[in-house]
Every structure is written in C-alpha cells, then in structure tokens.
CSV table of C-alpha atoms in Angstrom, one decimal:
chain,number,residue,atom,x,y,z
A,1,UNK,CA,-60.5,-32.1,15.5
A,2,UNK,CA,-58.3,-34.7,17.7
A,3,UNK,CA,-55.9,-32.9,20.1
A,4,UNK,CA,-53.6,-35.7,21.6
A,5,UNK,CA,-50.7,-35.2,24.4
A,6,UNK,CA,-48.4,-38.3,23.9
A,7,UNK,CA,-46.0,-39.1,26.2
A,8,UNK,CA,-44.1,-41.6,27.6
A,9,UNK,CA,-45.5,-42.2,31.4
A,10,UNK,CA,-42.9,-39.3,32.9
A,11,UNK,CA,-44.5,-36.4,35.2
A,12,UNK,CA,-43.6,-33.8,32.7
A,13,UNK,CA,-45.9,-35.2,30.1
A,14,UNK,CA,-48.7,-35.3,32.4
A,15,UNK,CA,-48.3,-31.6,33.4
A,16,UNK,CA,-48.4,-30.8,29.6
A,17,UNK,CA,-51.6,-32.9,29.1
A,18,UNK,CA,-53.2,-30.7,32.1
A,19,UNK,CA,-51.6,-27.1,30.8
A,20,UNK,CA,-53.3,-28.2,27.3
A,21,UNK,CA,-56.8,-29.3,28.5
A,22,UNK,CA,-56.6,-25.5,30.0
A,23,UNK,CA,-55.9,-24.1,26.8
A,24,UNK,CA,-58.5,-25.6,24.9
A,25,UNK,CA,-60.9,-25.0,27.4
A,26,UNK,CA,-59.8,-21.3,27.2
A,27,UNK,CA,-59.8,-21.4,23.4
A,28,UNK,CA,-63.2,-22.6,23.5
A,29,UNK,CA,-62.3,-25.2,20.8
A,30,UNK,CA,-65.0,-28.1,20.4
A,31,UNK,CA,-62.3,-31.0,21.0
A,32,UNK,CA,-61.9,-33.4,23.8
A,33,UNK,CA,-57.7,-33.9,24.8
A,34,UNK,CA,-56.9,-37.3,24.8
A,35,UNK,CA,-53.9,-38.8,26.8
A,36,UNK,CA,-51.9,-41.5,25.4
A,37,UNK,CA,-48.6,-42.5,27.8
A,38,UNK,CA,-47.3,-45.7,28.4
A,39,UNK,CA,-45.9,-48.3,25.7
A,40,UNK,CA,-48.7,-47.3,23.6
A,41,UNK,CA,-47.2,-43.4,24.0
A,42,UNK,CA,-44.7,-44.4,23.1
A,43,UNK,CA,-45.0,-46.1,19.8
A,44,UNK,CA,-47.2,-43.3,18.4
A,45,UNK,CA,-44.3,-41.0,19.3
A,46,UNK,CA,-41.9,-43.0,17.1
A,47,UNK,CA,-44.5,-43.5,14.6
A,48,UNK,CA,-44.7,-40.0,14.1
A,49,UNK,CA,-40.6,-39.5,13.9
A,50,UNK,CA,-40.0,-37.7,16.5
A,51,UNK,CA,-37.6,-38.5,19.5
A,52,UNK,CA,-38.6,-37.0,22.2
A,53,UNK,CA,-41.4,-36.9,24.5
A,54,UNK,CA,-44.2,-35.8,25.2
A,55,UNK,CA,-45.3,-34.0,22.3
A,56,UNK,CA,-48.4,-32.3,21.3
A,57,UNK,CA,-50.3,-33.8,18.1
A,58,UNK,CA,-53.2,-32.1,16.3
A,59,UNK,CA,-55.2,-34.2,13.8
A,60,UNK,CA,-52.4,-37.0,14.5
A,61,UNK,CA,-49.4,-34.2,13.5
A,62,UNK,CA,-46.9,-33.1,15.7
A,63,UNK,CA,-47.7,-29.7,16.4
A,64,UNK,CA,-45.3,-29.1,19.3
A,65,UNK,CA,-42.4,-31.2,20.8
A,66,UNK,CA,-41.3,-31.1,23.9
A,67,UNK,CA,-42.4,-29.5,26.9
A,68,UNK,CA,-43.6,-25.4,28.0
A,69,UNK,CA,-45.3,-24.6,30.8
A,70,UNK,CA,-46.0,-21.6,28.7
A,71,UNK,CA,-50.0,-21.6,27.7
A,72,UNK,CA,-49.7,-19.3,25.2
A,73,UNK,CA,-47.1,-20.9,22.9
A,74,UNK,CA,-49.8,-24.1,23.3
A,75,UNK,CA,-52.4,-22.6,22.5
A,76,UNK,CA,-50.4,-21.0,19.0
A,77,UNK,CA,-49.3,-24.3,18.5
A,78,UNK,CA,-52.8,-26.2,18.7
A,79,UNK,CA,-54.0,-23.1,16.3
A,80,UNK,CA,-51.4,-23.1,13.7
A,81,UNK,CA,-52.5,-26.3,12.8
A,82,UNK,CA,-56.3,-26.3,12.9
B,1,UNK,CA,-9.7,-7.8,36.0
B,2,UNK,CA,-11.7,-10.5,36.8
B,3,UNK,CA,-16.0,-10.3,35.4
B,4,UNK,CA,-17.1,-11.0,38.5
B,5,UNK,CA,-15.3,-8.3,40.6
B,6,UNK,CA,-18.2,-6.3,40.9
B,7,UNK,CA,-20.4,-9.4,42.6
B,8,UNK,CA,-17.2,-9.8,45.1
B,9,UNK,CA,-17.3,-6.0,46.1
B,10,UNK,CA,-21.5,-6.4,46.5
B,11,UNK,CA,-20.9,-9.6,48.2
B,12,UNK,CA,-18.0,-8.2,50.8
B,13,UNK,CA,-20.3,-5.0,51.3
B,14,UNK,CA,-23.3,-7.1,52.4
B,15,UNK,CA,-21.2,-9.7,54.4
B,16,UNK,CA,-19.0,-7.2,56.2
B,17,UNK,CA,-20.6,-3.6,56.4
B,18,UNK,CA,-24.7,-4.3,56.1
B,19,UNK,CA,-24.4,-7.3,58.4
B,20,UNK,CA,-21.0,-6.2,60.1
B,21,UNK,CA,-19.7,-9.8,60.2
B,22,UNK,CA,-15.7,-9.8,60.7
B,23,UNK,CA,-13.5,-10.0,58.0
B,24,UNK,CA,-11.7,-13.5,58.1
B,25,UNK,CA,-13.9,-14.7,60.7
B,26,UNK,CA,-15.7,-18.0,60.2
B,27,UNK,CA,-19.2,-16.5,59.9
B,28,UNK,CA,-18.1,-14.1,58.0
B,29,UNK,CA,-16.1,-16.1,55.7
B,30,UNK,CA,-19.0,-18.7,54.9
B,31,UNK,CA,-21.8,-15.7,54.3
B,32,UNK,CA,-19.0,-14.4,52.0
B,33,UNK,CA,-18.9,-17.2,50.1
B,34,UNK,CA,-22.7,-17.7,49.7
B,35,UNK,CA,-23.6,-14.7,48.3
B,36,UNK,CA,-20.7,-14.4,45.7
B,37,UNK,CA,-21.3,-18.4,44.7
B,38,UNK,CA,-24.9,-17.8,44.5
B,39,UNK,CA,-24.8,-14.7,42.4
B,40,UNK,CA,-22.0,-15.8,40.0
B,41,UNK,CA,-23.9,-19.1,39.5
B,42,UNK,CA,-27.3,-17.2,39.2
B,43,UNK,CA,-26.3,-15.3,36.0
B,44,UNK,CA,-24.1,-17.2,34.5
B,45,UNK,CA,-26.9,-20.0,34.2
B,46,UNK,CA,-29.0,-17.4,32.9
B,47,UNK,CA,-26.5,-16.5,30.2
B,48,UNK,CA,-25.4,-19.9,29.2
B,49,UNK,CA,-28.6,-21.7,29.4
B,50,UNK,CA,-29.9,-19.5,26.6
B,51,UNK,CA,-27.4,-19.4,24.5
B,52,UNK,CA,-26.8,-23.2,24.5
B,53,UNK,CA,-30.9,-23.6,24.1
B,54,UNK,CA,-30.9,-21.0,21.3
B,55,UNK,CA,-28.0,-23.1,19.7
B,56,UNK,CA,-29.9,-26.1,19.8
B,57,UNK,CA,-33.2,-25.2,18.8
B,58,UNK,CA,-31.0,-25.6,15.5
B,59,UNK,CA,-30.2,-29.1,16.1
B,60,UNK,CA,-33.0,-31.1,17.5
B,61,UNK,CA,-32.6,-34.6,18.0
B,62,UNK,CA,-34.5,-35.2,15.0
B,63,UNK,CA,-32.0,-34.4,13.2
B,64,UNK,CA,-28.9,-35.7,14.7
B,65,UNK,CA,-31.1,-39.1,14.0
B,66,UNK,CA,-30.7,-38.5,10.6
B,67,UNK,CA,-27.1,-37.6,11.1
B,68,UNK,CA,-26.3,-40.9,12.8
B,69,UNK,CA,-28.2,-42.9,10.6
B,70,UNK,CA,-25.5,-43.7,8.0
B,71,UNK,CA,-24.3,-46.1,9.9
B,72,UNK,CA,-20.9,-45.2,10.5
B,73,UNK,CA,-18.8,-46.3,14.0
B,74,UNK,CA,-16.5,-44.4,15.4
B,75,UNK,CA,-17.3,-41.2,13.6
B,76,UNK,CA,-20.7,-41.7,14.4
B,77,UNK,CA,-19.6,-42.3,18.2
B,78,UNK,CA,-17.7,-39.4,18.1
B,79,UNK,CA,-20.3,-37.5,16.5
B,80,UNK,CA,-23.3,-38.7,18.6
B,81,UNK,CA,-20.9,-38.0,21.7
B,82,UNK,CA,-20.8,-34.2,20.5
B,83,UNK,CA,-24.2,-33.3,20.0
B,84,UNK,CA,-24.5,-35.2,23.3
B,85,UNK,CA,-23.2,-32.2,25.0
B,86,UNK,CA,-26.0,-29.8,23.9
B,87,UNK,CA,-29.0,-31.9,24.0
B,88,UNK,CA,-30.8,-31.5,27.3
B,89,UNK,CA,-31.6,-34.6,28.5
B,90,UNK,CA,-34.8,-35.7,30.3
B,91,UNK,CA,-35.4,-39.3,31.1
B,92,UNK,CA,-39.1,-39.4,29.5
B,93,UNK,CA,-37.4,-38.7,26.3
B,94,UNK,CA,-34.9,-42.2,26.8
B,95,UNK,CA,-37.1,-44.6,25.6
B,96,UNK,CA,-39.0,-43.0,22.6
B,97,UNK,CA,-35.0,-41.7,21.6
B,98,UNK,CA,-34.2,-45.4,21.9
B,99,UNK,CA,-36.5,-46.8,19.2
B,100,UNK,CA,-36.4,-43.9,17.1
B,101,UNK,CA,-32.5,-43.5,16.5
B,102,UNK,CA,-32.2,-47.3,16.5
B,103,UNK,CA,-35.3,-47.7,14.0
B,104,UNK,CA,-33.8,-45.6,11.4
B,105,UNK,CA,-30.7,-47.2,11.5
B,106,UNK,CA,-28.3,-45.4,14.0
B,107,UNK,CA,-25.9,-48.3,15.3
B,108,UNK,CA,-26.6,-49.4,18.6
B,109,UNK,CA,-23.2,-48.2,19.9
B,110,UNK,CA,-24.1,-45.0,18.5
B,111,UNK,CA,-26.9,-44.7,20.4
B,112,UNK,CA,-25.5,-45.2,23.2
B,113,UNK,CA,-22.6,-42.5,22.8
B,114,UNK,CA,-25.4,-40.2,22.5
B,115,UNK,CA,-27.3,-41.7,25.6
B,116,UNK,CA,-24.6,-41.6,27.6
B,117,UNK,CA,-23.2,-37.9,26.6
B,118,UNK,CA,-26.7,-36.2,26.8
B,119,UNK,CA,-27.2,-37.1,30.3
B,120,UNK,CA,-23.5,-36.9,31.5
B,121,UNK,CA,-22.3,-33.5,29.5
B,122,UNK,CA,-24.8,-31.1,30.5
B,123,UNK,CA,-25.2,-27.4,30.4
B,124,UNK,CA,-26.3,-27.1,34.3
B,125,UNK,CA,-23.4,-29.5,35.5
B,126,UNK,CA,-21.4,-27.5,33.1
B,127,UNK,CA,-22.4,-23.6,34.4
B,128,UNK,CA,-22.1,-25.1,37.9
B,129,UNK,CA,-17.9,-25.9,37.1
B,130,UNK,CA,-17.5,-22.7,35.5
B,131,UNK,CA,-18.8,-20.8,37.8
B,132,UNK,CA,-17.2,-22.5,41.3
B,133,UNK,CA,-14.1,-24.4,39.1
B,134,UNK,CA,-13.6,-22.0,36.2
B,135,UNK,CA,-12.6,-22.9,32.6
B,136,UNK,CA,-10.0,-25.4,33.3
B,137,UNK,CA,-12.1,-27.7,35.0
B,138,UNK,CA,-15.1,-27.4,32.5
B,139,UNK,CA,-12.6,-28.4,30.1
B,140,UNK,CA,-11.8,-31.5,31.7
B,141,UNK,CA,-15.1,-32.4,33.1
B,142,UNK,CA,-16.5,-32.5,29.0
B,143,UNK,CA,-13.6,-33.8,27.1
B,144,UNK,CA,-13.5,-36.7,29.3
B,145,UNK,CA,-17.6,-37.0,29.4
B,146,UNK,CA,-16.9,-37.2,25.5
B,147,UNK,CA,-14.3,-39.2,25.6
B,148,UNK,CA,-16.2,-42.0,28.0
B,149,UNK,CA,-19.0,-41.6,25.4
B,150,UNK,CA,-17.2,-42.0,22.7
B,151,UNK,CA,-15.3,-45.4,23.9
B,152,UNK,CA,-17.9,-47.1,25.8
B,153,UNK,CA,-20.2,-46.7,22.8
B,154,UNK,CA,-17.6,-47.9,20.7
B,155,UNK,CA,-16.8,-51.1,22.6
B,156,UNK,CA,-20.6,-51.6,23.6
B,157,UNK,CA,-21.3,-51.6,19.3
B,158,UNK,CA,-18.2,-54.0,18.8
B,159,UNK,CA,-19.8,-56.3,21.4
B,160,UNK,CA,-22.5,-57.2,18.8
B,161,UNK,CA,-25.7,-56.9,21.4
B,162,UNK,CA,-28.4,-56.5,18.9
B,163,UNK,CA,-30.1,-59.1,20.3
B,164,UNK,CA,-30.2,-57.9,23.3
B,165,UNK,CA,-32.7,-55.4,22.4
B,166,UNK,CA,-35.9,-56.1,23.8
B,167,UNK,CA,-37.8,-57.5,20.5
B,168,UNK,CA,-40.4,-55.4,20.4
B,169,UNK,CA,-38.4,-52.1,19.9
B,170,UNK,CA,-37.5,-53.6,16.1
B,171,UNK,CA,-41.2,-54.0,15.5
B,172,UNK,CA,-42.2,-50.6,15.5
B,173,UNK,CA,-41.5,-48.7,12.5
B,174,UNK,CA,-40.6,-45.2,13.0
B,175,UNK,CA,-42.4,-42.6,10.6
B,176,UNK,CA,-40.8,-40.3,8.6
B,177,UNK,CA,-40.2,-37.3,10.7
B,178,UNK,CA,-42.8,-34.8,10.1
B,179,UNK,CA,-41.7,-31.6,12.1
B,180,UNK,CA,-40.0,-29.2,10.2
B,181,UNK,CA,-39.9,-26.1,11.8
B,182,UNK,CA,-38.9,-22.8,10.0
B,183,UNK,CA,-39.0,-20.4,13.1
B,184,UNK,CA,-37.5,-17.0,12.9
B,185,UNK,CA,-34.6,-15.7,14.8
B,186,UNK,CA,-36.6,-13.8,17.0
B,187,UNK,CA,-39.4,-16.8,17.8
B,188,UNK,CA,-35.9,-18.9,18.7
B,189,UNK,CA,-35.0,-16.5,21.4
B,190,UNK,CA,-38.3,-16.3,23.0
B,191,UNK,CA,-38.7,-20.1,23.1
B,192,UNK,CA,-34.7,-20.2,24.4
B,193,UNK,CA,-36.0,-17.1,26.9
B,194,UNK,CA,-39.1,-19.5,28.3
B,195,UNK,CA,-36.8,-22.6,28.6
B,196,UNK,CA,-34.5,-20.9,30.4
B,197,UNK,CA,-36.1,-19.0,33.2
B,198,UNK,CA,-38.5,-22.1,33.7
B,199,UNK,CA,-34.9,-24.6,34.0
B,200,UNK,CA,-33.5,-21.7,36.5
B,201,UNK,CA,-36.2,-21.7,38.6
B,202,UNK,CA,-36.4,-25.8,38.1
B,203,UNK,CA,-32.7,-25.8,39.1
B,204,UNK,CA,-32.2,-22.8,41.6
B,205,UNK,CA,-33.2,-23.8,45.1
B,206,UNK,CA,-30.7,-26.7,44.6
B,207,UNK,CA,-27.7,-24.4,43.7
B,208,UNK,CA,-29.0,-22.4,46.9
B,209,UNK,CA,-29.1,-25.6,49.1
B,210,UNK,CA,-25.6,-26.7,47.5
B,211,UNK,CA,-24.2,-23.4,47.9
B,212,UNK,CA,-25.4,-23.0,51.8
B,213,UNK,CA,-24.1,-26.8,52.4
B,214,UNK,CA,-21.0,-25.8,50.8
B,215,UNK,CA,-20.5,-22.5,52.4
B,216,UNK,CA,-20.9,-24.1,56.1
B,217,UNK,CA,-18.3,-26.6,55.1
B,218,UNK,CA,-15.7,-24.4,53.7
B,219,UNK,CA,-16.0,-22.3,56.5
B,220,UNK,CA,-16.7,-24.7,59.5
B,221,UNK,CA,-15.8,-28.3,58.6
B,222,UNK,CA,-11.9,-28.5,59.7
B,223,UNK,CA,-8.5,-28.2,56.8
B,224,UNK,CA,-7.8,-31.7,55.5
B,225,UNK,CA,-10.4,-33.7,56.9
B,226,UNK,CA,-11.0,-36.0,53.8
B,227,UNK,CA,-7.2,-36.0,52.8
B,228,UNK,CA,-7.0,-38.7,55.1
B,229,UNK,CA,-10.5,-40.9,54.4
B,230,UNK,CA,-10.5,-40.3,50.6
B,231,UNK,CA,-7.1,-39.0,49.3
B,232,UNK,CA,-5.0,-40.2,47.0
B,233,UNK,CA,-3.8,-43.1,49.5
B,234,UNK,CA,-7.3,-44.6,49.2
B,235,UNK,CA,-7.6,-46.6,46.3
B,236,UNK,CA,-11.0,-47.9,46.9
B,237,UNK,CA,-12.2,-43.6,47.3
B,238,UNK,CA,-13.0,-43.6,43.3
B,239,UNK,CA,-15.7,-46.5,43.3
B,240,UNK,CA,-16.8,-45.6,46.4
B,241,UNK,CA,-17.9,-42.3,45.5
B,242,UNK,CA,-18.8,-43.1,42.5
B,243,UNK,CA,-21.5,-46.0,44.4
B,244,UNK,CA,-22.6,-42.8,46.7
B,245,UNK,CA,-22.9,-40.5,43.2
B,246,UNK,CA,-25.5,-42.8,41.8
B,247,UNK,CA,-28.9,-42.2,44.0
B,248,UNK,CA,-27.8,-38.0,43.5
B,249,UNK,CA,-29.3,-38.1,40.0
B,250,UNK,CA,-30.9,-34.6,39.0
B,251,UNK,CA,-29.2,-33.1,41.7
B,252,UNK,CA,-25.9,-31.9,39.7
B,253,UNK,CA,-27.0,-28.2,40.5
B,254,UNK,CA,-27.0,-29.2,44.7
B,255,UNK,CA,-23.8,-31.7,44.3
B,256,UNK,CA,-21.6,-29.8,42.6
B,257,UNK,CA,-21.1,-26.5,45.5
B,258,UNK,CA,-21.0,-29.2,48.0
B,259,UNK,CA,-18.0,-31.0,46.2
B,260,UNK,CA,-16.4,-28.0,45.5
B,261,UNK,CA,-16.1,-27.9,49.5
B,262,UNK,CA,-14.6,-31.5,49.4
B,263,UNK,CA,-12.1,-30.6,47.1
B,264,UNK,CA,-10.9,-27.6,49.1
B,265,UNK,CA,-10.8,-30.1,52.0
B,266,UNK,CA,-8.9,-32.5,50.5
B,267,UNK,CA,-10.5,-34.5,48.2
B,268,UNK,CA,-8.4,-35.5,44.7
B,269,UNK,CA,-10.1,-34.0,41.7
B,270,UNK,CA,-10.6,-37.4,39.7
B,271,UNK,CA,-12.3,-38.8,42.8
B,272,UNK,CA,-14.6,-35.6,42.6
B,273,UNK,CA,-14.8,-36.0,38.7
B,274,UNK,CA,-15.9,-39.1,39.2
B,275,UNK,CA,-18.4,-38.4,41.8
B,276,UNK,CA,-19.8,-36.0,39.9
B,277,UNK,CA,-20.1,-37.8,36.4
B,278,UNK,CA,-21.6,-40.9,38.5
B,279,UNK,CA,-24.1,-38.0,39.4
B,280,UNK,CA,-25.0,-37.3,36.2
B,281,UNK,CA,-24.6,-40.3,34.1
B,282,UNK,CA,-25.6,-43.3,36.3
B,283,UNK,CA,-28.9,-42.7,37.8
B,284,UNK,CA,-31.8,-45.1,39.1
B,285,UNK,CA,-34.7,-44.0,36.9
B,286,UNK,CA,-33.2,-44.4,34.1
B,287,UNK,CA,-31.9,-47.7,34.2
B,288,UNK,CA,-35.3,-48.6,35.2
B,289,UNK,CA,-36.5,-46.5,32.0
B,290,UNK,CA,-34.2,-48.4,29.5
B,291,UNK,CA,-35.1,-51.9,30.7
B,292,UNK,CA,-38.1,-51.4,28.5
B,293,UNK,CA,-35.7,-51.0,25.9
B,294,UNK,CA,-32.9,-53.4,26.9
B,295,UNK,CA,-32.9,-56.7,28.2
B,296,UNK,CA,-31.8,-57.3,31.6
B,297,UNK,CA,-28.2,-58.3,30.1
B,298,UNK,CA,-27.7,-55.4,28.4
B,299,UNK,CA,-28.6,-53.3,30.7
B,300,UNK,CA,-26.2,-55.3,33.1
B,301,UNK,CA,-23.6,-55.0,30.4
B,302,UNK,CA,-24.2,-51.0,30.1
B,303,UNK,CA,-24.2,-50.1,33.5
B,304,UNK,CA,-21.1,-51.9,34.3
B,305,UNK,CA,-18.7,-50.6,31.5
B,306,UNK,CA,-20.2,-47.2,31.8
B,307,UNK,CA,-19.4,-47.5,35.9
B,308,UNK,CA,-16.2,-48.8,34.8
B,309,UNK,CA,-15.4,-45.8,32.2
B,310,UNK,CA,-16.1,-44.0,34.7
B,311,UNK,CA,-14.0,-45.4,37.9
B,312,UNK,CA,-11.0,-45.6,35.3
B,313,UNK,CA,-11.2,-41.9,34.3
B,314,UNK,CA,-11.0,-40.8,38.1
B,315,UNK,CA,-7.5,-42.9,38.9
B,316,UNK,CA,-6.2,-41.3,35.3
B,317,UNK,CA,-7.2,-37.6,36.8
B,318,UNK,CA,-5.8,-38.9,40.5
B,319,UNK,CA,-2.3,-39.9,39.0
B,320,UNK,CA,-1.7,-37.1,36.3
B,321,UNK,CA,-3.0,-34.3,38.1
C-alpha cells in the first residue's frame, strides 16, 4: 500500500503529512508515507484532477482533499480505501 | 429589537457593575466596546462559517472547474466571480487551481475572476463587516469584490495573455477528476463542525487583537483626527492605503476592528473599502506563488489592473457615498 501527502510546498501541507505519519503509525498499517511538495506536488495534484492542495492519496487515489487537523477523519479516509 | 441586545446588557453589566468602570467615561467606554465587538464577532463566525462550509462542501472547486470549462466569457466571469465568494481560499491551493482550471479549458480570464473573488470575497472578511458594519456594508463590500472580479477578469481575458503563461503549466495534463464524494447530510455537518472551530481558533486571537486596538482608539485616539490626513480632500488617501493594505494579508480578522475605528474617526468608507479589499486581495505570497504560474509580465499586468480596480472602486464609494 502507497500512502502519499501531495502538496504544493505551503506549511499547511506539511502539517498534514506529519498528522498522517501519526495515523498510520497508530493504525499500525505496514506502509511508509511519502511526501511529494514542490513542482513535482504539484503536477501529481493536477494529474489526479483535483484543485486544491494538499491532498491525501492512497494507492495513487485521492482519498481526502484538503486539509483536517482532525486524525480520525484521516485515519477513515486512508481506511476507506485500503 | 435588535439580536444582539442580550450581549449589550452582559457586556454593560461586566463593564459597569462587575468592574464598576463609569458609564460614558473613557475606560469605560473602550472595555464596553470590547466585550460587545468580541462576543458579537465570536458567534456570528461560528454561525456563518458553518453554514457557508456546509454550503460548499456541495460545490468544491472541482466542480466549478467543470462549470467554467465551457469556455464562455462574461458569463463565465460572472460565474467564476460567484462561486468565488464561497470558496475559502488558501494560497497553497493557487497554483495547482491555476493549471487545473486552465488545463481543462477554463478561459484564462475566467480563472482569474475566480482567483481574484476567492481571495477578496471571503466569509471571515465578510462576518467581520456584519458584525462591526452590519448588512449594508457587507453588501457593498461583496457586490463590488464581484464586480472587480468580474471586470478585471474580463479585460485581463480580452487582453489575449495566453502566452504569458509560463510554458510548462500547458504541458501537464490534468486527469480526469476522480473524487466523487457521496457523503451524507450528517457526515457534511461534522466536516463543516471541524472546519469551523479549527478556522475560529485559526482566526480568533486576531479579532481579539483588532478588537482591543480598535477599542483603545475609539475610546482614546481624539474625534476627527484622520478627517484631516485622509478625508475626502486627500486624493492621494485611496492608493495610499491601498500600498499600506498590501503586506496585511491574512490579517482581515485583525484589520477590519481596527478600520472600523478609522472610520468612526474620519476616514471615508471607500478609502476603508479599499484598504480593506487591498488586505485581502493583493498580498505578497501570493504573487510570489503565481509567478510559478505566470510570467513576470503577467504577473506585472495582473497586479496592476487588479490595484487599479481596486483604487477606482474607493473614489466611486468616496464620491457617491
């Protein structure tokens, strides 16, 4: 499984990257959280259609855009799309 | 009878019997106004922030893409403009907006209707004039965001800039949009509920810092004292507060209690319009943002006619009101 936090170099994206490498830590999910920001971010943001950033992609699927600094609705989000 | 009666009888109580200040003095007039300001502002961002977020988890800007993206000026503007006023807008989500809308065929002007609206036209700017201005003013403040949108998107699309776009942006090609999200009524309401207490507590210390500023002014800084400096007389008062507006940004929630002070003190409403939308709309991050969208020229060309549609729309309020 390939958890990915995309995002577009802003402080908010990098504070959901961290809430989500707590949640799958909690989850005890064998998968590593990868952080993609920058141009490069960026283009797999618009590759996937969506518009905003950052957004939280399971298997390379958006599984949650925007941001929460709610852990819980993360956690449902990375789960409902195992 | 007025909602908010009940916060001015809590507010008097505390301000005149707990802390025994005197009625009408200066002390007592600026603690007054605190607590009242703080309170009103408190719930009403509470109530309006959800419902607008509620609202919009309807809408997101995936869909206004698709929307926009049959091509049509004018409407479009007008259009992209409106959902402009709901969209939050946070300036990580500038660039990927950028591409995406432009991508899938949303005219340039368009786009920037919308990136100029979302910024300019927002709910916390919006709570904050309702709460300290009341409707009237709210009124104003977003018919004329929309209205700046709507024209300097249209001219900036007549202009033919396309090539102005930094190259790369029509390289990338923009998927087709995968999120469709069937949440239920009640899921909405949570998500609006997080979103909302999280922006309040964001946003809050600023209101309270604007409010206190504005409290010590209204009650110590002396009747008049900017009628002179920046009233109507002075016609160079519009640019130059829309010059100190700029390096504000993100503060709307802190600006807009201390204006309301200015205005009481003599400053002309479209001067403090402007001021204001220069806070919200114009702001160093990002321009700095976009230039990895736009080429230097354009972003030259974008910051000046937006600045412009600004200043312009601060002399109109100065003369008619």
């Amino acid at each position: 499984m390939k958890i990915q936090v995309l995002g577009s170099g802003c402080p908010t994206c990098k504070n959901l990257y961290e809430i989500t490498q707590k949640a799958v830590g909690e989850m005890k999910l064998d998968a590593q959280v990868e952080y993609i920001t920058g141009n490069e971010g960026i283009q797999k943001i618009v590759e996937l259609g969506v518009v905003s950033s950052p957004v939280l992609a399971v298997d390379g699927k958006p599984a949650m855009v925007g941001f929460t600094p709610d852990i819980e609705k993360i956690k449902e989000a990375i789960k409902k799309n195992i | 009878m007025d909602i908010f009666s009940p916060i001015q009888l809590f507010s008097d109580w505390v301000s005149y019997s707990l802390l025994a200040l005197q009625r009408k003095s200066v002390a007592g007039n600026a603690v007054n106004f605190f607590i009242t300001d703080s309170i009103k502002i408190l719930i009403l961002l509470f109530v309006i922030i959800f419902i607008v977020t509620f609202i919009r988890s309807y809408l997101p800007p995936e869909k206004i893409k698709k929307v926009l993206s049959r091509r049509f000026e004018l409407i479009g503007n007008i259009l992209a403009a409106l959902f402009g006023i709901i969209t939050p807008f946070c300036t990580c989500s500038a660039v990927p907006l950028f591409i995406g809308f432009v991508e899938s065929g949303v005219p340039l002007g368009v786009t920037f209707s919308y990136l100029i609206s979302a910024p300019m036209v927002n709910e916390v700017a919006a709570v904050l004039l309702l709460g300290l201005f009341g409707p009237k003013i709210v009124l104003l403040y977003i018919a004329s965001g929309v209205t700046i949108a709507v024209v300097v998107g249209f001219i900036l699309g007549r202009m033919k800039l396309e090539h102005l776009v930094e190259d790369y942006v029509w390289k990338i090609k923009a998927g087709k949009t995968a999120t469709e999200t069937h949440l239920s009524v009640k899921e909405r309401s949570s998500e609006a509920y997080t979103y909302t207490v999280d922006l309040v507590k964001k946003v809050y210390p600023y209101v309270l810092i604007g409010v206190g500023v504005g409290a010590l002014i209204h009650g110590y800084a002396p009747e008049n004292l900017l009628a002179k400096i920046a009233g109507k007389g002075n016609h160079f008062a519009v640019p130059v507060a829309v010059i100190i507006g700029v390096p504000l940004y993100s503060n709307a929630a802190g600006t807009i209690p201390i204006v309301k002070s200015l205005i009481e003190k003599g400053l002309p409403i479209g001067t403090a319009l402007s001021f204001m939308m220069a806070v919200t709309a114009l702001s160093f991050p990002e321009m700095i943002i976009l230039r990895k969208v736009l080429k230097l020229r354009l972003l030259a060309i974008y910051i000046a006619v937006l600045t412009l549609g600004i200043i312009f729309t601060g002399y109109l309020f100065n003369i008619v009101l």
